[in-house]
Amino acid sequence: MAIYYMYDAVTRQFIGEVQAPNQPVNSTELPPVRNFNDKTYNLQDPIWDGEKWTGSNKELDLLDLIEALTIQLGQYEARLAVSEARLATLEGGDTENV
């Protein structure tokens, strides 16, 4: 017997879990949680999208925002380095102290 996570056929919202010998219709073996940095977060009002559960979690939403901002900062720093290199080339590279 295995545990299956059921969802409504129309809304695809999580409706509970069952233990059964065979997988029931409108169910998945994946629990309605999300893993991030080796931690498991329960989702609020999870909905099955056909591949994974989607839903919110205040703590997880904040971590997602921090991750997105970190990626944006890295991209900005890379563009800044390229711009500084171009500027140094346009200015002739080395400068003289007078």
PDB file of N, CA and C in Angstrom:
ATOM      1  N   MET A   1       0.838  -1.187   0.000  1.00  0.00           N
ATOM      2  CA  MET A   1       0.000   0.000   0.000  1.00  0.00           C
ATOM      3  C   MET A   1       0.878   1.244   0.000  1.00  0.00           C
ATOM      4  N   ALA A   2       0.420   2.243  -0.706  1.00  0.00           N
ATOM      5  CA  ALA A   2       1.154   3.508  -0.793  1.00  0.00           C
ATOM      6  C   ALA A   2       0.213   4.656  -0.444  1.00  0.00           C
ATOM      7  N   ILE A   3       0.810   5.802  -0.158  1.00  0.00           N
ATOM      8  CA  ILE A   3       0.016   7.001   0.134  1.00  0.00           C
ATOM      9  C   ILE A   3      -0.094   7.822  -1.140  1.00  0.00           C
ATOM     10  N   TYR A   4      -1.312   8.239  -1.451  1.00  0.00           N
ATOM     11  CA  TYR A   4      -1.583   9.072  -2.622  1.00  0.00           C
ATOM     12  C   TYR A   4      -2.244  10.363  -2.171  1.00  0.00           C
ATOM     13  N   TYR A   5      -1.964  11.430  -2.892  1.00  0.00           N
ATOM     14  CA  TYR A   5      -2.479  12.757  -2.553  1.00  0.00           C
ATOM     15  C   TYR A   5      -3.530  13.122  -3.588  1.00  0.00           C
ATOM     16  N   MET A   6      -4.747  13.262  -3.116  1.00  0.00           N
ATOM     17  CA  MET A   6      -5.905  13.456  -3.987  1.00  0.00           C
ATOM     18  C   MET A   6      -6.149  14.928  -4.287  1.00  0.00           C
ATOM     19  N   TYR A   7      -6.682  15.177  -5.479  1.00  0.00           N
ATOM     20  CA  TYR A   7      -7.093  16.530  -5.860  1.00  0.00           C
ATOM     21  C   TYR A   7      -8.438  16.472  -6.566  1.00  0.00           C
ATOM     22  N   ASP A   8      -9.180  17.571  -6.454  1.00  0.00           N
ATOM     23  CA  ASP A   8     -10.494  17.682  -7.080  1.00  0.00           C
ATOM     24  C   ASP A   8     -10.326  17.639  -8.596  1.00  0.00           C
ATOM     25  N   ALA A   9     -11.188  16.894  -9.286  1.00  0.00           N
ATOM     26  CA  ALA A   9     -11.088  16.730 -10.738  1.00  0.00           C
ATOM     27  C   ALA A   9     -11.290  18.036 -11.497  1.00  0.00           C
ATOM     28  N   VAL A  10     -12.083  18.953 -10.960  1.00  0.00           N
ATOM     29  CA  VAL A  10     -12.383  20.212 -11.658  1.00  0.00           C
ATOM     30  C   VAL A  10     -11.424  21.317 -11.237  1.00  0.00           C
ATOM     31  N   THR A  11     -11.331  21.583  -9.950  1.00  0.00           N
ATOM     32  CA  THR A  11     -10.507  22.700  -9.468  1.00  0.00           C
ATOM     33  C   THR A  11      -9.043  22.320  -9.305  1.00  0.00           C
ATOM     34  N   ARG A  12      -8.751  21.017  -9.204  1.00  0.00           N
ATOM     35  CA  ARG A  12      -7.412  20.468  -9.001  1.00  0.00           C
ATOM     36  C   ARG A  12      -6.814  20.852  -7.639  1.00  0.00           C
ATOM     37  N   GLN A  13      -7.689  21.295  -6.711  1.00  0.00           N
ATOM     38  CA  GLN A  13      -7.250  21.621  -5.358  1.00  0.00           C
ATOM     39  C   GLN A  13      -7.047  20.338  -4.555  1.00  0.00           C
ATOM     40  N   PHE A  14      -6.085  20.372  -3.659  1.00  0.00           N
ATOM     41  CA  PHE A  14      -5.790  19.248  -2.774  1.00  0.00           C
ATOM     42  C   PHE A  14      -7.010  18.978  -1.896  1.00  0.00           C
ATOM     43  N   ILE A  15      -7.412  17.697  -1.828  1.00  0.00           N
ATOM     44  CA  ILE A  15      -8.571  17.359  -0.996  1.00  0.00           C
ATOM     45  C   ILE A  15      -8.248  16.330   0.082  1.00  0.00           C
ATOM     46  N   GLY A  16      -7.019  15.821   0.086  1.00  0.00           N
ATOM     47  CA  GLY A  16      -6.649  14.888   1.133  1.00  0.00           C
ATOM     48  C   GLY A  16      -5.734  13.793   0.632  1.00  0.00           C
ATOM     49  N   GLU A  17      -5.381  12.914   1.545  1.00  0.00           N
ATOM     50  CA  GLU A  17      -4.525  11.795   1.177  1.00  0.00           C
ATOM     51  C   GLU A  17      -5.227  10.487   1.507  1.00  0.00           C
ATOM     52  N   VAL A  18      -4.879   9.468   0.736  1.00  0.00           N
ATOM     53  CA  VAL A  18      -5.446   8.140   0.954  1.00  0.00           C
ATOM     54  C   VAL A  18      -4.327   7.112   0.886  1.00  0.00           C
ATOM     55  N   GLN A  19      -4.556   5.993   1.519  1.00  0.00           N
ATOM     56  CA  GLN A  19      -3.637   4.866   1.415  1.00  0.00           C
ATOM     57  C   GLN A  19      -4.371   3.800   0.617  1.00  0.00           C
ATOM     58  N   ALA A  20      -3.762   3.367  -0.500  1.00  0.00           N
ATOM     59  CA  ALA A  20      -4.436   2.410  -1.374  1.00  0.00           C
ATOM     60  C   ALA A  20      -3.402   1.507  -2.051  1.00  0.00           C
ATOM     61  N   PRO A  21      -3.834   0.312  -2.464  1.00  0.00           N
ATOM     62  CA  PRO A  21      -2.898  -0.590  -3.144  1.00  0.00           C
ATOM     63  C   PRO A  21      -2.571  -0.129  -4.558  1.00  0.00           C
ATOM     64  N   ASN A  22      -3.495   0.578  -5.203  1.00  0.00           N
ATOM     65  CA  ASN A  22      -3.293   1.102  -6.562  1.00  0.00           C
ATOM     66  C   ASN A  22      -3.604   2.595  -6.563  1.00  0.00           C
ATOM     67  N   GLN A  23      -2.962   3.320  -7.460  1.00  0.00           N
ATOM     68  CA  GLN A  23      -3.160   4.774  -7.497  1.00  0.00           C
ATOM     69  C   GLN A  23      -4.565   5.122  -8.002  1.00  0.00           C
ATOM     70  N   PRO A  24      -5.333   5.860  -7.186  1.00  0.00           N
ATOM     71  CA  PRO A  24      -6.677   6.275  -7.606  1.00  0.00           C
ATOM     72  C   PRO A  24      -6.610   7.362  -8.689  1.00  0.00           C
ATOM     73  N   VAL A  25      -7.717   7.514  -9.383  1.00  0.00           N
ATOM     74  CA  VAL A  25      -7.852   8.600 -10.358  1.00  0.00           C
ATOM     75  C   VAL A  25      -7.775   9.924  -9.598  1.00  0.00           C
ATOM     76  N   ASN A  26      -7.249  10.962 -10.232  1.00  0.00           N
ATOM     77  CA  ASN A  26      -7.114  12.296  -9.634  1.00  0.00           C
ATOM     78  C   ASN A  26      -6.262  12.263  -8.374  1.00  0.00           C
ATOM     79  N   SER A  27      -5.123  11.602  -8.480  1.00  0.00           N
ATOM     80  CA  SER A  27      -4.194  11.561  -7.361  1.00  0.00           C
ATOM     81  C   SER A  27      -2.765  11.558  -7.889  1.00  0.00           C
ATOM     82  N   THR A  28      -1.834  11.833  -6.997  1.00  0.00           N
ATOM     83  CA  THR A  28      -0.415  11.793  -7.320  1.00  0.00           C
ATOM     84  C   THR A  28       0.339  11.216  -6.129  1.00  0.00           C
ATOM     85  N   GLU A  29       1.529  10.723  -6.388  1.00  0.00           N
ATOM     86  CA  GLU A  29       2.363  10.213  -5.306  1.00  0.00           C
ATOM     87  C   GLU A  29       3.132  11.340  -4.627  1.00  0.00           C
ATOM     88  N   LEU A  30       3.133  12.527  -5.239  1.00  0.00           N
ATOM     89  CA  LEU A  30       3.876  13.661  -4.686  1.00  0.00           C
ATOM     90  C   LEU A  30       3.069  14.397  -3.625  1.00  0.00           C
ATOM     91  N   PRO A  31       3.634  14.622  -2.452  1.00  0.00           N
ATOM     92  CA  PRO A  31       2.904  15.364  -1.412  1.00  0.00           C
ATOM     93  C   PRO A  31       2.823  16.851  -1.766  1.00  0.00           C
ATOM     94  N   PRO A  32       1.807  17.548  -1.254  1.00  0.00           N
ATOM     95  CA  PRO A  32       1.630  18.975  -1.562  1.00  0.00           C
ATOM     96  C   PRO A  32       2.573  19.861  -0.731  1.00  0.00           C
ATOM     97  N   VAL A  33       3.864  19.702  -0.979  1.00  0.00           N
ATOM     98  CA  VAL A  33       4.891  20.470  -0.284  1.00  0.00           C
ATOM     99  C   VAL A  33       5.897  20.961  -1.315  1.00  0.00           C
ATOM    100  N   ARG A  34       6.779  21.834  -0.889  1.00  0.00           N
ATOM    101  CA  ARG A  34       7.868  22.287  -1.747  1.00  0.00           C
ATOM    102  C   ARG A  34       9.156  22.250  -0.943  1.00  0.00           C
ATOM    103  N   ASN A  35      10.222  21.785  -1.568  1.00  0.00           N
ATOM    104  CA  ASN A  35      11.525  21.723  -0.910  1.00  0.00           C
ATOM    105  C   ASN A  35      12.384  22.880  -1.389  1.00  0.00           C
ATOM    106  N   PHE A  36      13.103  23.495  -0.455  1.00  0.00           N
ATOM    107  CA  PHE A  36      13.988  24.607  -0.766  1.00  0.00           C
ATOM    108  C   PHE A  36      15.128  24.577   0.240  1.00  0.00           C
ATOM    109  N   ASN A  37      16.354  24.506  -0.245  1.00  0.00           N
ATOM    110  CA  ASN A  37      17.535  24.455   0.623  1.00  0.00           C
ATOM    111  C   ASN A  37      17.424  23.356   1.679  1.00  0.00           C
ATOM    112  N   ASP A  38      17.068  22.165   1.235  1.00  0.00           N
ATOM    113  CA  ASP A  38      16.964  20.986   2.106  1.00  0.00           C
ATOM    114  C   ASP A  38      15.909  21.113   3.208  1.00  0.00           C
ATOM    115  N   LYS A  39      14.965  22.033   3.055  1.00  0.00           N
ATOM    116  CA  LYS A  39      13.847  22.149   3.988  1.00  0.00           C
ATOM    117  C   LYS A  39      12.554  21.881   3.225  1.00  0.00           C
ATOM    118  N   THR A  40      11.576  21.342   3.928  1.00  0.00           N
ATOM    119  CA  THR A  40      10.274  21.061   3.331  1.00  0.00           C
ATOM    120  C   THR A  40       9.259  22.063   3.860  1.00  0.00           C
ATOM    121  N   TYR A  41       8.520  22.672   2.938  1.00  0.00           N
ATOM    122  CA  TYR A  41       7.516  23.680   3.291  1.00  0.00           C
ATOM    123  C   TYR A  41       6.136  23.199   2.852  1.00  0.00           C
ATOM    124  N   ASN A  42       5.166  23.247   3.765  1.00  0.00           N
ATOM    125  CA  ASN A  42       3.787  22.927   3.420  1.00  0.00           C
ATOM    126  C   ASN A  42       3.197  24.092   2.640  1.00  0.00           C
ATOM    127  N   LEU A  43       2.459  23.762   1.583  1.00  0.00           N
ATOM    128  CA  LEU A  43       1.830  24.795   0.762  1.00  0.00           C
ATOM    129  C   LEU A  43       0.421  25.073   1.254  1.00  0.00           C
ATOM    130  N   GLN A  44       0.037  26.341   1.225  1.00  0.00           N
ATOM    131  CA  GLN A  44      -1.321  26.732   1.604  1.00  0.00           C
ATOM    132  C   GLN A  44      -2.200  26.639   0.366  1.00  0.00           C
ATOM    133  N   ASP A  45      -3.338  26.000   0.478  1.00  0.00           N
ATOM    134  CA  ASP A  45      -4.283  25.829  -0.631  1.00  0.00           C
ATOM    135  C   ASP A  45      -3.597  25.300  -1.887  1.00  0.00           C
ATOM    136  N   PRO A  46      -2.905  24.150  -1.795  1.00  0.00           N
ATOM    137  CA  PRO A  46      -2.177  23.639  -2.952  1.00  0.00           C
ATOM    138  C   PRO A  46      -3.089  23.227  -4.097  1.00  0.00           C
ATOM    139  N   ILE A  47      -2.586  23.434  -5.316  1.00  0.00           N
ATOM    140  CA  ILE A  47      -3.296  23.061  -6.541  1.00  0.00           C
ATOM    141  C   ILE A  47      -2.336  22.249  -7.400  1.00  0.00           C
ATOM    142  N   TRP A  48      -2.816  21.123  -7.933  1.00  0.00           N
ATOM    143  CA  TRP A  48      -2.011  20.257  -8.786  1.00  0.00           C
ATOM    144  C   TRP A  48      -2.054  20.798 -10.206  1.00  0.00           C
ATOM    145  N   ASP A  49      -0.877  21.088 -10.805  1.00  0.00           N
ATOM    146  CA  ASP A  49      -0.851  21.634 -12.166  1.00  0.00           C
ATOM    147  C   ASP A  49      -0.576  20.570 -13.224  1.00  0.00           C
ATOM    148  N   GLY A  50      -0.578  19.321 -12.816  1.00  0.00           N
ATOM    149  CA  GLY A  50      -0.331  18.228 -13.745  1.00  0.00           C
ATOM    150  C   GLY A  50       1.070  17.659 -13.604  1.00  0.00           C
ATOM    151  N   GLU A  51       1.991  18.448 -13.024  1.00  0.00           N
ATOM    152  CA  GLU A  51       3.362  17.996 -12.816  1.00  0.00           C
ATOM    153  C   GLU A  51       3.821  18.186 -11.376  1.00  0.00           C
ATOM    154  N   LYS A  52       3.313  19.237 -10.744  1.00  0.00           N
ATOM    155  CA  LYS A  52       3.738  19.549  -9.375  1.00  0.00           C
ATOM    156  C   LYS A  52       2.628  20.316  -8.673  1.00  0.00           C
ATOM    157  N   TRP A  53       2.757  20.388  -7.344  1.00  0.00           N
ATOM    158  CA  TRP A  53       1.820  21.181  -6.553  1.00  0.00           C
ATOM    159  C   TRP A  53       2.271  22.633  -6.575  1.00  0.00           C
ATOM    160  N   THR A  54       1.320  23.540  -6.724  1.00  0.00           N
ATOM    161  CA  THR A  54       1.607  24.964  -6.619  1.00  0.00           C
ATOM    162  C   THR A  54       0.809  25.506  -5.447  1.00  0.00           C
ATOM    163  N   GLY A  55       1.280  26.555  -4.872  1.00  0.00           N
ATOM    164  CA  GLY A  55       0.607  27.159  -3.731  1.00  0.00           C
ATOM    165  C   GLY A  55       1.563  28.105  -3.046  1.00  0.00           C
ATOM    166  N   SER A  56       1.078  28.784  -2.055  1.00  0.00           N
ATOM    167  CA  SER A  56       1.912  29.777  -1.390  1.00  0.00           C
ATOM    168  C   SER A  56       2.342  29.292  -0.014  1.00  0.00           C
ATOM    169  N   ASN A  57       3.372  29.945   0.464  1.00  0.00           N
ATOM    170  CA  ASN A  57       3.875  29.740   1.812  1.00  0.00           C
ATOM    171  C   ASN A  57       4.630  31.020   2.122  1.00  0.00           C
ATOM    172  N   LYS A  58       4.201  31.770   3.137  1.00  0.00           N
ATOM    173  CA  LYS A  58       4.785  33.093   3.395  1.00  0.00           C
ATOM    174  C   LYS A  58       6.298  33.046   3.546  1.00  0.00           C
ATOM    175  N   GLU A  59       6.788  32.075   4.297  1.00  0.00           N
ATOM    176  CA  GLU A  59       8.239  31.965   4.496  1.00  0.00           C
ATOM    177  C   GLU A  59       8.943  31.624   3.180  1.00  0.00           C
ATOM    178  N   LEU A  60       8.354  30.716   2.408  1.00  0.00           N
ATOM    179  CA  LEU A  60       8.931  30.313   1.144  1.00  0.00           C
ATOM    180  C   LEU A  60       8.860  31.434   0.116  1.00  0.00           C
ATOM    181  N   ASP A  61       7.762  32.188   0.111  1.00  0.00           N
ATOM    182  CA  ASP A  61       7.631  33.311  -0.812  1.00  0.00           C
ATOM    183  C   ASP A  61       8.737  34.328  -0.569  1.00  0.00           C
ATOM    184  N   LEU A  62       9.080  34.579   0.678  1.00  0.00           N
ATOM    185  CA  LEU A  62      10.158  35.507   1.011  1.00  0.00           C
ATOM    186  C   LEU A  62      11.499  34.962   0.520  1.00  0.00           C
ATOM    187  N   LEU A  63      11.739  33.668   0.696  1.00  0.00           N
ATOM    188  CA  LEU A  63      12.978  33.052   0.220  1.00  0.00           C
ATOM    189  C   LEU A  63      13.075  33.130  -1.302  1.00  0.00           C
ATOM    190  N   ASP A  64      11.952  32.942  -1.999  1.00  0.00           N
ATOM    191  CA  ASP A  64      11.938  33.075  -3.459  1.00  0.00           C
ATOM    192  C   ASP A  64      12.310  34.493  -3.878  1.00  0.00           C
ATOM    193  N   LEU A  65      11.780  35.479  -3.167  1.00  0.00           N
ATOM    194  CA  LEU A  65      12.084  36.875  -3.470  1.00  0.00           C
ATOM    195  C   LEU A  65      13.571  37.166  -3.262  1.00  0.00           C
ATOM    196  N   ILE A  66      14.127  36.679  -2.171  1.00  0.00           N
ATOM    197  CA  ILE A  66      15.555  36.875  -1.900  1.00  0.00           C
ATOM    198  C   ILE A  66      16.389  36.212  -2.998  1.00  0.00           C
ATOM    199  N   GLU A  67      15.999  35.018  -3.413  1.00  0.00           N
ATOM    200  CA  GLU A  67      16.731  34.328  -4.476  1.00  0.00           C
ATOM    201  C   GLU A  67      16.678  35.126  -5.780  1.00  0.00           C
ATOM    202  N   ALA A  68      15.504  35.643  -6.135  1.00  0.00           N
ATOM    203  CA  ALA A  68      15.362  36.433  -7.360  1.00  0.00           C
ATOM    204  C   ALA A  68      16.197  37.705  -7.293  1.00  0.00           C
ATOM    205  N   LEU A  69      16.190  38.369  -6.145  1.00  0.00           N
ATOM    206  CA  LEU A  69      16.988  39.590  -5.994  1.00  0.00           C
ATOM    207  C   LEU A  69      18.484  39.292  -6.062  1.00  0.00           C
ATOM    208  N   THR A  70      18.907  38.176  -5.516  1.00  0.00           N
ATOM    209  CA  THR A  70      20.311  37.782  -5.578  1.00  0.00           C
ATOM    210  C   THR A  70      20.737  37.541  -7.021  1.00  0.00           C
ATOM    211  N   ILE A  71      19.890  36.891  -7.806  1.00  0.00           N
ATOM    212  CA  ILE A  71      20.182  36.654  -9.222  1.00  0.00           C
ATOM    213  C   ILE A  71      20.267  37.985  -9.967  1.00  0.00           C
ATOM    214  N   GLN A  72      19.315  38.892  -9.704  1.00  0.00           N
ATOM    215  CA  GLN A  72      19.333  40.197 -10.358  1.00  0.00           C
ATOM    216  C   GLN A  72      20.589  40.978 -10.001  1.00  0.00           C
ATOM    217  N   LEU A  73      21.002  40.903  -8.746  1.00  0.00           N
ATOM    218  CA  LEU A  73      22.214  41.602  -8.314  1.00  0.00           C
ATOM    219  C   LEU A  73      23.438  41.045  -9.041  1.00  0.00           C
ATOM    220  N   GLY A  74      23.521  39.736  -9.170  1.00  0.00           N
ATOM    221  CA  GLY A  74      24.631  39.117  -9.897  1.00  0.00           C
ATOM    222  C   GLY A  74      24.659  39.546 -11.353  1.00  0.00           C
ATOM    223  N   GLN A  75      23.492  39.629 -11.989  1.00  0.00           N
ATOM    224  CA  GLN A  75      23.416  40.078 -13.378  1.00  0.00           C
ATOM    225  C   GLN A  75      23.833  41.541 -13.504  1.00  0.00           C
ATOM    226  N   TYR A  76      23.427  42.366 -12.552  1.00  0.00           N
ATOM    227  CA  TYR A  76      23.802  43.775 -12.554  1.00  0.00           C
ATOM    228  C   TYR A  76      25.316  43.919 -12.408  1.00  0.00           C
ATOM    229  N   GLU A  77      25.900  43.165 -11.487  1.00  0.00           N
ATOM    230  CA  GLU A  77      27.344  43.247 -11.277  1.00  0.00           C
ATOM    231  C   GLU A  77      28.108  42.800 -12.517  1.00  0.00           C
ATOM    232  N   ALA A  78      27.607  41.797 -13.225  1.00  0.00           N
ATOM    233  CA  ALA A  78      28.257  41.340 -14.456  1.00  0.00           C
ATOM    234  C   ALA A  78      28.184  42.419 -15.537  1.00  0.00           C
ATOM    235  N   ARG A  79      27.026  43.056 -15.677  1.00  0.00           N
ATOM    236  CA  ARG A  79      26.887  44.140 -16.664  1.00  0.00           C
ATOM    237  C   ARG A  79      27.777  45.316 -16.298  1.00  0.00           C
ATOM    238  N   LEU A  80      27.880  45.617 -15.011  1.00  0.00           N
ATOM    239  CA  LEU A  80      28.725  46.717 -14.558  1.00  0.00           C
ATOM    240  C   LEU A  80      30.186  46.442 -14.890  1.00  0.00           C
ATOM    241  N   ALA A  81      30.640  45.219 -14.697  1.00  0.00           N
ATOM    242  CA  ALA A  81      32.028  44.858 -15.006  1.00  0.00           C
ATOM    243  C   ALA A  81      32.307  45.015 -16.493  1.00  0.00           C
ATOM    244  N   VAL A  82      31.353  44.608 -17.336  1.00  0.00           N
ATOM    245  CA  VAL A  82      31.512  44.763 -18.784  1.00  0.00           C
ATOM    246  C   VAL A  82      31.561  46.246 -19.149  1.00  0.00           C
ATOM    247  N   SER A  83      30.687  47.033 -18.576  1.00  0.00           N
ATOM    248  CA  SER A  83      30.659  48.482 -18.860  1.00  0.00           C
ATOM    249  C   SER A  83      31.954  49.148 -18.421  1.00  0.00           C
ATOM    250  N   GLU A  84      32.471  48.783 -17.258  1.00  0.00           N
ATOM    251  CA  GLU A  84      33.726  49.366 -16.781  1.00  0.00           C
ATOM    252  C   GLU A  84      34.883  48.984 -17.692  1.00  0.00           C
ATOM    253  N   ALA A  85      34.894  47.749 -18.195  1.00  0.00           N
ATOM    254  CA  ALA A  85      35.951  47.325 -19.114  1.00  0.00           C
ATOM    255  C   ALA A  85      35.879  48.103 -20.419  1.00  0.00           C
ATOM    256  N   ARG A  86      34.674  48.315 -20.939  1.00  0.00           N
ATOM    257  CA  ARG A  86      34.505  49.099 -22.170  1.00  0.00           C
ATOM    258  C   ARG A  86      34.956  50.537 -21.956  1.00  0.00           C
ATOM    259  N   LEU A  87      34.602  51.115 -20.829  1.00  0.00           N
ATOM    260  CA  LEU A  87      34.983  52.485 -20.515  1.00  0.00           C
ATOM    261  C   LEU A  87      36.498  52.611 -20.423  1.00  0.00           C
ATOM    262  N   ALA A  88      37.143  51.660 -19.797  1.00  0.00           N
ATOM    263  CA  ALA A  88      38.610  51.685 -19.687  1.00  0.00           C
ATOM    264  C   ALA A  88      39.243  51.602 -21.056  1.00  0.00           C
ATOM    265  N   THR A  89      38.662  50.815 -21.975  1.00  0.00           N
ATOM    266  CA  THR A  89      39.186  50.708 -23.335  1.00  0.00           C
ATOM    267  C   THR A  89      39.014  52.030 -24.074  1.00  0.00           C
ATOM    268  N   LEU A  90      37.864  52.653 -23.922  1.00  0.00           N
ATOM    269  CA  LEU A  90      37.595  53.926 -24.598  1.00  0.00           C
ATOM    270  C   LEU A  90      38.493  55.037 -24.074  1.00  0.00           C
ATOM    271  N   GLU A  91      38.826  54.985 -22.811  1.00  0.00           N
ATOM    272  CA  GLU A  91      39.662  56.008 -22.213  1.00  0.00           C
ATOM    273  C   GLU A  91      41.146  55.759 -22.457  1.00  0.00           C
ATOM    274  N   GLY A  92      41.464  54.654 -23.103  1.00  0.00           N
ATOM    275  CA  GLY A  92      42.855  54.384 -23.420  1.00  0.00           C
ATOM    276  C   GLY A  92      43.542  53.540 -22.366  1.00  0.00           C
ATOM    277  N   GLY A  93      42.831  52.963 -21.485  1.00  0.00           N
ATOM    278  CA  GLY A  93      43.443  52.074 -20.502  1.00  0.00           C
ATOM    279  C   GLY A  93      44.108  52.814 -19.384  1.00  0.00           C
ATOM    280  N   ASP A  94      45.428  52.820 -19.365  1.00  0.00           N
ATOM    281  CA  ASP A  94      46.188  53.439 -18.289  1.00  0.00           C
ATOM    282  C   ASP A  94      46.053  54.945 -18.320  1.00  0.00           C
ATOM    283  N   THR A  95      46.063  55.550 -17.160  1.00  0.00           N
ATOM    284  CA  THR A  95      46.034  57.008 -17.064  1.00  0.00           C
ATOM    285  C   THR A  95      47.334  57.481 -16.447  1.00  0.00           C
ATOM    286  N   GLU A  96      47.698  58.695 -16.777  1.00  0.00           N
ATOM    287  CA  GLU A  96      48.924  59.281 -16.279  1.00  0.00           C
ATOM    288  C   GLU A  96      48.655  60.161 -15.092  1.00  0.00           C
ATOM    289  N   ASN A  97      49.490  60.085 -14.083  1.00  0.00           N
ATOM    290  CA  ASN A  97      49.376  60.997 -12.961  1.00  0.00           C
ATOM    291  C   ASN A  97      50.163  62.252 -13.287  1.00  0.00           C
ATOM    292  N   VAL A  98      49.540  63.404 -13.202  1.00  0.00           N
ATOM    293  CA  VAL A  98      50.221  64.659 -13.536  1.00  0.00           C
ATOM    294  C   VAL A  98      50.472  65.439 -12.278  1.00  0.00           C
TER     295      VAL A  98
END
